[in-house]
CSV table of C-alpha atoms in Angstrom, one decimal:
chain,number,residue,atom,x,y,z
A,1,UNK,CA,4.1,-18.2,-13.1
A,2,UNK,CA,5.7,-16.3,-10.2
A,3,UNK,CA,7.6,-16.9,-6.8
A,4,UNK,CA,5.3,-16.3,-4.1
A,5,UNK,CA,7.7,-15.9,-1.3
A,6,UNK,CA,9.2,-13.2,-3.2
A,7,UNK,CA,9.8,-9.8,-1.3
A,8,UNK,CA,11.0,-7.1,-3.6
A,9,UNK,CA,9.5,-6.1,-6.7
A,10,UNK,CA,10.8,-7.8,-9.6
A,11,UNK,CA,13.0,-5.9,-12.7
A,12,UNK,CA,9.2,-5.7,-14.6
A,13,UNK,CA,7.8,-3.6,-12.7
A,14,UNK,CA,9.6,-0.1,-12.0
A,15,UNK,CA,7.6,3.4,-10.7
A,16,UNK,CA,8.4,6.4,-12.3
A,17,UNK,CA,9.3,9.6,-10.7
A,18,UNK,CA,8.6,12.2,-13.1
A,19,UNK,CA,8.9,15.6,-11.0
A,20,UNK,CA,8.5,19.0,-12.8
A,21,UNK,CA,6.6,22.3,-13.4
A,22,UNK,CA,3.7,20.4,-15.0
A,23,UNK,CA,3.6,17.9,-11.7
A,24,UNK,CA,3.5,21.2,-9.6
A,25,UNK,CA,1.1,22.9,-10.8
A,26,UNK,CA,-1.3,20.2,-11.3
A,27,UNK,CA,-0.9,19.7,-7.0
A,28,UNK,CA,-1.5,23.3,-6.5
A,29,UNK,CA,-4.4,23.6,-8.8
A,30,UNK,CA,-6.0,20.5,-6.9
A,31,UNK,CA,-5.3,21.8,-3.6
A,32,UNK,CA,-6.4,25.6,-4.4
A,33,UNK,CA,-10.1,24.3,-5.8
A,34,UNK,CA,-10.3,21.3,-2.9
A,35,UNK,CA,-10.6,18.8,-5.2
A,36,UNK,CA,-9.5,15.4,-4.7
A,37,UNK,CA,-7.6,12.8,-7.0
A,38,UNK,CA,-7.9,8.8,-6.9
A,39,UNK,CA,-4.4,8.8,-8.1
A,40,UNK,CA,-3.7,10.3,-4.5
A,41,UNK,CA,-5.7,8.3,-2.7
A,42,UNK,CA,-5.3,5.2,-3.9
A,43,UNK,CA,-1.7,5.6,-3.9
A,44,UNK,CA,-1.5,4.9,-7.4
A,45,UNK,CA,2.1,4.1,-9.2
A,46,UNK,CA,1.3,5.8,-11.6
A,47,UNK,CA,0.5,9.1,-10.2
A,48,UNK,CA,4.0,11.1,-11.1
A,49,UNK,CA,4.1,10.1,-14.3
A,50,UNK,CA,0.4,11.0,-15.5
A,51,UNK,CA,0.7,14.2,-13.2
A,52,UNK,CA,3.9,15.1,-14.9
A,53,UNK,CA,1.5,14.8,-18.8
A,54,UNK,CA,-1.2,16.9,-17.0
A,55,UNK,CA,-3.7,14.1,-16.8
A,56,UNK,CA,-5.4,12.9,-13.8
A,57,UNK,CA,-8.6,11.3,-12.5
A,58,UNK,CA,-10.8,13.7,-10.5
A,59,UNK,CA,-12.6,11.5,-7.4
A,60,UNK,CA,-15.4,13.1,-6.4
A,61,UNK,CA,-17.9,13.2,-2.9
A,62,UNK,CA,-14.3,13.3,-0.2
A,63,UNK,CA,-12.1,11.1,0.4
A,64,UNK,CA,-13.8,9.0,3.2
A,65,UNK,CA,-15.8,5.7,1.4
A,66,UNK,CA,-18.5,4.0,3.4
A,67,UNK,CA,-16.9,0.5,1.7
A,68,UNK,CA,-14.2,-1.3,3.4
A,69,UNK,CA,-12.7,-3.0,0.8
A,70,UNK,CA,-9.6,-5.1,1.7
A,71,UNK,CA,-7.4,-4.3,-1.4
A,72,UNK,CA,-8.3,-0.3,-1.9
A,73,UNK,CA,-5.9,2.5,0.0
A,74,UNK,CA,-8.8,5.2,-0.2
A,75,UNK,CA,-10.4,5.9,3.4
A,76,UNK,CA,-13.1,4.8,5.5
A,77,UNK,CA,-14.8,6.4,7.7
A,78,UNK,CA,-17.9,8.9,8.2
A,79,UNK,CA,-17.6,11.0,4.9
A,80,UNK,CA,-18.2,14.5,4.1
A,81,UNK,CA,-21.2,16.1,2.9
A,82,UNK,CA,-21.1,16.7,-0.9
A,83,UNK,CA,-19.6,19.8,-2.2
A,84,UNK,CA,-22.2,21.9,-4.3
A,85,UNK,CA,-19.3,23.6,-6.0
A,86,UNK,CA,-17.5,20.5,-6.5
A,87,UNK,CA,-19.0,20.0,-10.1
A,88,UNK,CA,-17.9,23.4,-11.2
A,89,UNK,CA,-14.4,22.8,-9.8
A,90,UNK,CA,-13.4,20.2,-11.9
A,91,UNK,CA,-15.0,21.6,-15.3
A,92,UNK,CA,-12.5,24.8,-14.4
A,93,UNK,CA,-9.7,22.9,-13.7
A,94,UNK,CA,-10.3,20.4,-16.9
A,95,UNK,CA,-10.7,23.6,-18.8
A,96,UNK,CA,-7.5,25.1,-17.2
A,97,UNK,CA,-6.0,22.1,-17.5
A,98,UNK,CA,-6.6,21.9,-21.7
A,99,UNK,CA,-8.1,18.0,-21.4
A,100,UNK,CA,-9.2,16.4,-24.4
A,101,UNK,CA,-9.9,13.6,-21.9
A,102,UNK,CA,-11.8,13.9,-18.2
A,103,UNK,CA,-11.3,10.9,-15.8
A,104,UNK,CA,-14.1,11.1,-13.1
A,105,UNK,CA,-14.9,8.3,-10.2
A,106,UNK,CA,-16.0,8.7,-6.2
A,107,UNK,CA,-15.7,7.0,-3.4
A,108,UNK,CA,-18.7,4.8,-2.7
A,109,UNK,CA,-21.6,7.0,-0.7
A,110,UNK,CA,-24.2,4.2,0.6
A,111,UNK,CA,-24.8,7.1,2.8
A,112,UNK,CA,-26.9,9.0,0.1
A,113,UNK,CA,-30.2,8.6,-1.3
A,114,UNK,CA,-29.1,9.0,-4.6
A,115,UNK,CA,-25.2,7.1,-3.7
A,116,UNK,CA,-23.8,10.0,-5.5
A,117,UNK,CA,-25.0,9.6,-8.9
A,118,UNK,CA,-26.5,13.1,-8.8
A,119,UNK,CA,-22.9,14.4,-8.1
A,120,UNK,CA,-21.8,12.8,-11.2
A,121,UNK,CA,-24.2,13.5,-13.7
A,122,UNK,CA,-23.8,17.5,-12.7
A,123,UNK,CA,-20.2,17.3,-13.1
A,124,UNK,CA,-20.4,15.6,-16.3
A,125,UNK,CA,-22.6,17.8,-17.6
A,126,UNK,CA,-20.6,20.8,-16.8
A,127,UNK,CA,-16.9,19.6,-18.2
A,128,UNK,CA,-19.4,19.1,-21.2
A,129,UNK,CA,-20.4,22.8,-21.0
A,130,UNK,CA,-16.1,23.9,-20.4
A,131,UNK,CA,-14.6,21.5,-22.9
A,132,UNK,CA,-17.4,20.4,-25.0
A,133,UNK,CA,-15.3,18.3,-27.3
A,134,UNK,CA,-13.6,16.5,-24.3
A,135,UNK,CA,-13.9,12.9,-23.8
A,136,UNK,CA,-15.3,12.2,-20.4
A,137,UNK,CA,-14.9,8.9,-18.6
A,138,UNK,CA,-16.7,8.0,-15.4
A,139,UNK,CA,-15.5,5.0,-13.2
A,140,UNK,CA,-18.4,4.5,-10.8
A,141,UNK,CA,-19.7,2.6,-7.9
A,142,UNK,CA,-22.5,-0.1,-8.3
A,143,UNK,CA,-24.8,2.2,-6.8
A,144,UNK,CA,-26.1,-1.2,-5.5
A,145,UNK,CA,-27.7,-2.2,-9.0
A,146,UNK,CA,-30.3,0.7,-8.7
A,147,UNK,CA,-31.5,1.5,-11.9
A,148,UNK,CA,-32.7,5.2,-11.6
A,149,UNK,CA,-28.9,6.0,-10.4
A,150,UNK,CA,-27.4,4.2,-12.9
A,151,UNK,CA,-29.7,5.8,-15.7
A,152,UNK,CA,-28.8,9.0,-13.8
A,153,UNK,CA,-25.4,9.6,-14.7
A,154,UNK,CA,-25.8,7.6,-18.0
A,155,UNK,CA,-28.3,10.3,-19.0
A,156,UNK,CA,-25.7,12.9,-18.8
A,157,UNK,CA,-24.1,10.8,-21.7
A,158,UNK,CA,-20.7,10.4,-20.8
A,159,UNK,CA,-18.1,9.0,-23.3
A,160,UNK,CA,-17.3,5.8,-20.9
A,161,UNK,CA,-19.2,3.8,-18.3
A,162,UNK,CA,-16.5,2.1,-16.4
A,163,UNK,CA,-17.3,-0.1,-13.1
A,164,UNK,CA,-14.4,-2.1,-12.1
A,165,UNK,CA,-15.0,-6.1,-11.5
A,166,UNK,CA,-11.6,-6.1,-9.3
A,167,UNK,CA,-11.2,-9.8,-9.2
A,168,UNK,CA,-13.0,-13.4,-9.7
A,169,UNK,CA,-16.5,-14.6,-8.2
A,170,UNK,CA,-14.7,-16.6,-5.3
A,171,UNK,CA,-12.4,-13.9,-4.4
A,172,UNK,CA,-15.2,-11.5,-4.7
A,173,UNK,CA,-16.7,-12.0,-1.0
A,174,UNK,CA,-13.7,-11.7,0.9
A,175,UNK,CA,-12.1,-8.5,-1.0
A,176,UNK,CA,-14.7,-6.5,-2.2
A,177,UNK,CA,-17.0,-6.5,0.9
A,178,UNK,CA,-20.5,-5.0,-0.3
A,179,UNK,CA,-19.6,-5.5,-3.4
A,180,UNK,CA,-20.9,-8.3,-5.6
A,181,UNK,CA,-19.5,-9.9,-8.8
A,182,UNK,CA,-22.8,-10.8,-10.7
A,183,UNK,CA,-23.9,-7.7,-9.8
A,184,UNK,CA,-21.1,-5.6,-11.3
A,185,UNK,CA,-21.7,-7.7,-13.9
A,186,UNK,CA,-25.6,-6.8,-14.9
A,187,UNK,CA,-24.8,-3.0,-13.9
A,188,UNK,CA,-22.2,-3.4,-16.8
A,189,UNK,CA,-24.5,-5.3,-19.1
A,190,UNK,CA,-27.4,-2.8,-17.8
A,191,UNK,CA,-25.3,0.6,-18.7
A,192,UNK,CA,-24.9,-0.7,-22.4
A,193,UNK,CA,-28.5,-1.7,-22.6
A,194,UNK,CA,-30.1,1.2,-21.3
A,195,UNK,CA,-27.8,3.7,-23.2
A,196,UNK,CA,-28.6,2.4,-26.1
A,197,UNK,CA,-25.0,1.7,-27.3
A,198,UNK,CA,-24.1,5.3,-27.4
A,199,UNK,CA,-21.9,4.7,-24.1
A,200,UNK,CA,-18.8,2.5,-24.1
A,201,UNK,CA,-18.4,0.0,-21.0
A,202,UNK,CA,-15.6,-0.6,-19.6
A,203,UNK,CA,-14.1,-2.7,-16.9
A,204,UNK,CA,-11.0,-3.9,-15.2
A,205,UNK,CA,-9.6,-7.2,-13.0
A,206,UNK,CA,-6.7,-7.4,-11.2
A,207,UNK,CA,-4.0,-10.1,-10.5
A,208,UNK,CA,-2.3,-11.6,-8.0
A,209,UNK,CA,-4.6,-11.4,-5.4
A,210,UNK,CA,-5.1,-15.6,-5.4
A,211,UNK,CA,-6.7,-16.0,-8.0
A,212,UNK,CA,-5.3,-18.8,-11.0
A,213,UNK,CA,-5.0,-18.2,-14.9
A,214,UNK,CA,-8.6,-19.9,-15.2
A,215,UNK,CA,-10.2,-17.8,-13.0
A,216,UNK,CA,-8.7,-14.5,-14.5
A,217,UNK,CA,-9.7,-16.0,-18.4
A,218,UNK,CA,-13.3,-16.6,-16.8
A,219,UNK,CA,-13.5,-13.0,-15.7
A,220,UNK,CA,-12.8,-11.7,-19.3
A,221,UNK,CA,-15.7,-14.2,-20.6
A,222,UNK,CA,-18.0,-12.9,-18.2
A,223,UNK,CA,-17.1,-9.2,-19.1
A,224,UNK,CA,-16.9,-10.5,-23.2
A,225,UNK,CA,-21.0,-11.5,-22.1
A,226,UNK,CA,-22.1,-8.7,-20.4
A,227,UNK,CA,-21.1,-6.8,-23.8
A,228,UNK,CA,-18.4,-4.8,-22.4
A,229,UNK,CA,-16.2,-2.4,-24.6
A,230,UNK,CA,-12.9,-1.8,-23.3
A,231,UNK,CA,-11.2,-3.9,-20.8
A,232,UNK,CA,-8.0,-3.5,-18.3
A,233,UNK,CA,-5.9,-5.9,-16.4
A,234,UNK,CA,-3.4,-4.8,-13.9
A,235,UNK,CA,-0.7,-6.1,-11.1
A,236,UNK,CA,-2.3,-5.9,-7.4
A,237,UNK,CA,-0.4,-3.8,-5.5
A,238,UNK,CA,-0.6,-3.9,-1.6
A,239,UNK,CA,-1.0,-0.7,-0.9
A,240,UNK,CA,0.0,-1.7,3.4
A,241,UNK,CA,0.6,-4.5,5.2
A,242,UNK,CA,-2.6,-4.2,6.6
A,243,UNK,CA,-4.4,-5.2,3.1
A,244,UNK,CA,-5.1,-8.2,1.3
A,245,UNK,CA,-1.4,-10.1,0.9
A,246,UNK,CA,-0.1,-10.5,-2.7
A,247,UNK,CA,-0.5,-13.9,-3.9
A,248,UNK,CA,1.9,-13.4,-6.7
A,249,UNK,CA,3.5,-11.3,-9.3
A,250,UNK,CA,2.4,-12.0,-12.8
A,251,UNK,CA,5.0,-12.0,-15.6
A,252,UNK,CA,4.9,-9.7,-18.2
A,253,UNK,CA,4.0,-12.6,-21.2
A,254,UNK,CA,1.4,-13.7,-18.8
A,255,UNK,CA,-0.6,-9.9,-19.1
A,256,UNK,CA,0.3,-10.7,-23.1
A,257,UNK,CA,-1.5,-13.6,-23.7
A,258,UNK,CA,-4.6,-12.6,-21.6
A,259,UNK,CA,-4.2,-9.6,-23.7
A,260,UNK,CA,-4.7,-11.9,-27.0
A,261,UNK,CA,-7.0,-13.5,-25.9
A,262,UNK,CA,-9.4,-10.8,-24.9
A,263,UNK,CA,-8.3,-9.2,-28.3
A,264,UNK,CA,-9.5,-12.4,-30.2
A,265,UNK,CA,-12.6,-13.2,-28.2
A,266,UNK,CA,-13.8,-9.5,-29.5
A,267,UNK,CA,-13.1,-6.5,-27.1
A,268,UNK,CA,-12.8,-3.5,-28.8
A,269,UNK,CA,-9.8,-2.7,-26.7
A,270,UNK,CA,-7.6,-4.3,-24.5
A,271,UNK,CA,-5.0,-2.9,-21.8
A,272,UNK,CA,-3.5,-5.7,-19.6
A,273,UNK,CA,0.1,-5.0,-18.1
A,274,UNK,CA,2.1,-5.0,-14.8
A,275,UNK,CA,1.4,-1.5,-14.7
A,276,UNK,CA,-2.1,-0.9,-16.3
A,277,UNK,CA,-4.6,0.8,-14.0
A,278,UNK,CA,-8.3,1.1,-14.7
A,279,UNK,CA,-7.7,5.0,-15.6
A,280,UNK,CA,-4.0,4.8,-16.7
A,281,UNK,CA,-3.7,6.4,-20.6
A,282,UNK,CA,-7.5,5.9,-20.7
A,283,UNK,CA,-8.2,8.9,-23.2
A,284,UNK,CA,-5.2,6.8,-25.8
A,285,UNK,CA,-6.6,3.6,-25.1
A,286,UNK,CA,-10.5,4.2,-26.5
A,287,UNK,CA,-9.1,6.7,-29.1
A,288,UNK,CA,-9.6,4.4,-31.9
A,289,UNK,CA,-12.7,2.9,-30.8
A,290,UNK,CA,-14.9,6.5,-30.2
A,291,UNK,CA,-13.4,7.2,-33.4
A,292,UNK,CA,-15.2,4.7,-35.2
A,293,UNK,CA,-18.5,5.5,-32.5
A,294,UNK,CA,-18.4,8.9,-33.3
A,295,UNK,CA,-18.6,7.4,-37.5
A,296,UNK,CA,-21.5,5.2,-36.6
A,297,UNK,CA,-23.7,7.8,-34.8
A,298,UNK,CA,-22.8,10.5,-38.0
A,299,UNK,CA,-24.0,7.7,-40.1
């Protein structure tokens, strides 16, 4: 499906630069409050275009993860203490800001008793109190399977429990370090479970890292069975030489059929593009789906 000796990027896949007030003013809010993005940090492509709508994903805990995973641009090294004020700071800014949807992950903190799920139940709990109507969308490590953290922050009842599978069980090992795919699978499979249904799931792969088409259809079958909701796929992206080499680009048509295919096997939504990010248009892509859960709890 693609040349893997090829260098530049190919006419599919094009960054924007959207520059502007809106861009602007999101930076200075950021920087005024000390809070920290994922769309920085993981030098994400898509970063001037969602700054330039006014939508971004607040990454809580510092920018310092105590995982070394080979494909992810965020920092590693000792990190900083959590920031009491750090749940209050984003619930003003997502105020200020107007959100109808709040994006909210961390950095992995094996450092902590609690791994940080303390930090995100507070902060969900006070967008809820700024912008009670908001959607709000948390993208979290595995806290190592735990239970009592992963019931933490799904007790604050947030509208989306993502936790990113990243790639295929053989790949797994070598890029996600810690990290382990049968495990991000039952935490997945757990969050549904133990909410109840009231909280969507969510997950997301990525390509081109070496995996093959059979591997990437058996990654949405094992998402399909741990009863997750809403599922992305997305080009990998070397974010430096120094991480794990691109295997390939994957042509658009390719992201198309994966996307049929998810769509038929029963996914409640599907986002799989060049392009596509685990947070990218996130608040557009469950619209119609916590539509219809917002019906089913009324009834």
């Amino acid at each position: 499906m693609a040349d893997k000796n090829q260098k530049r990027l190919p006419e599919w896949i094009r960054v924007k630069v959207n520059r502007g007030g809106n861009r602007d003013e999101l930076s200075n809010e950021l920087r005024d409050r000390k809070l920290n993005t994922v769309c920085e940090e993981a030098k994400c492509p898509n970063l001037a275009e969602c700054w330039h709508e006014r939508t971004a994903t607040f990454m809580l805990l510092g920018v310092n993860c105590t995982r070394a995973c080979r494909f992810c641009a965020i920092g590693y090294d000792k990190p900083e203490p959590p920031d009491p004020n750090e749940p209050g700071n984003v619930a003003e800014t997502a105020e200020k800001m107007d959100l109808e949807y709040v994006v909210i992950t961390s950095v992995a903190r094996d450092d902590l008793e609690d791994e940080g799920s303390d930090q995100f139940a507070k902060t969900i709990r006070a967008v809820r109190e700024k912008l009670p109507t908001a959607g709000i969308e948390v993208l979290t490590p595995d806290f190592n399977g735990k239970e009592d953290l992963i019931r933490m922050t799904l007790d604050a009842m947030p509208t989306v429990f993502n936790h990113n599978l990243e790639t295929c069980e053989r790949l797994s090992p070598p890029i996600r370090g810690r990290a382990k795919y049968r495990r991000s699978l039952e935490v997945l499979k757990n969050a549904k479970e133990w909410s109840q249904g009231k909280v969507l799931t969510k997950s997301g792969i990525m390509v081109g890292l070496g995996e093959s088409d059979e591997e990437v259809i058996e990654c949405i079958n094992d998402l399909y069975a741990a009863n997750v909701d809403i599922l992305t796929i997305g080009q990998y992206l070397p974010p430096s030489r120094k991480h794990w080499k691109l295997d390939r680009y994957v042509r658009p048509e390719q992201f198309e059929e994966w996307k049929e295919y998810a769509e038929k096997l029963g996914f409640s939504a599907v986002a799989s593009g060049p392009m596509v990010r685990s947070s990218y248009k996130a608040g557009q892509l469950i619209k119609a789906k916590l539509e219809e859960q917002q019906l089913n709890l009324k009834n």
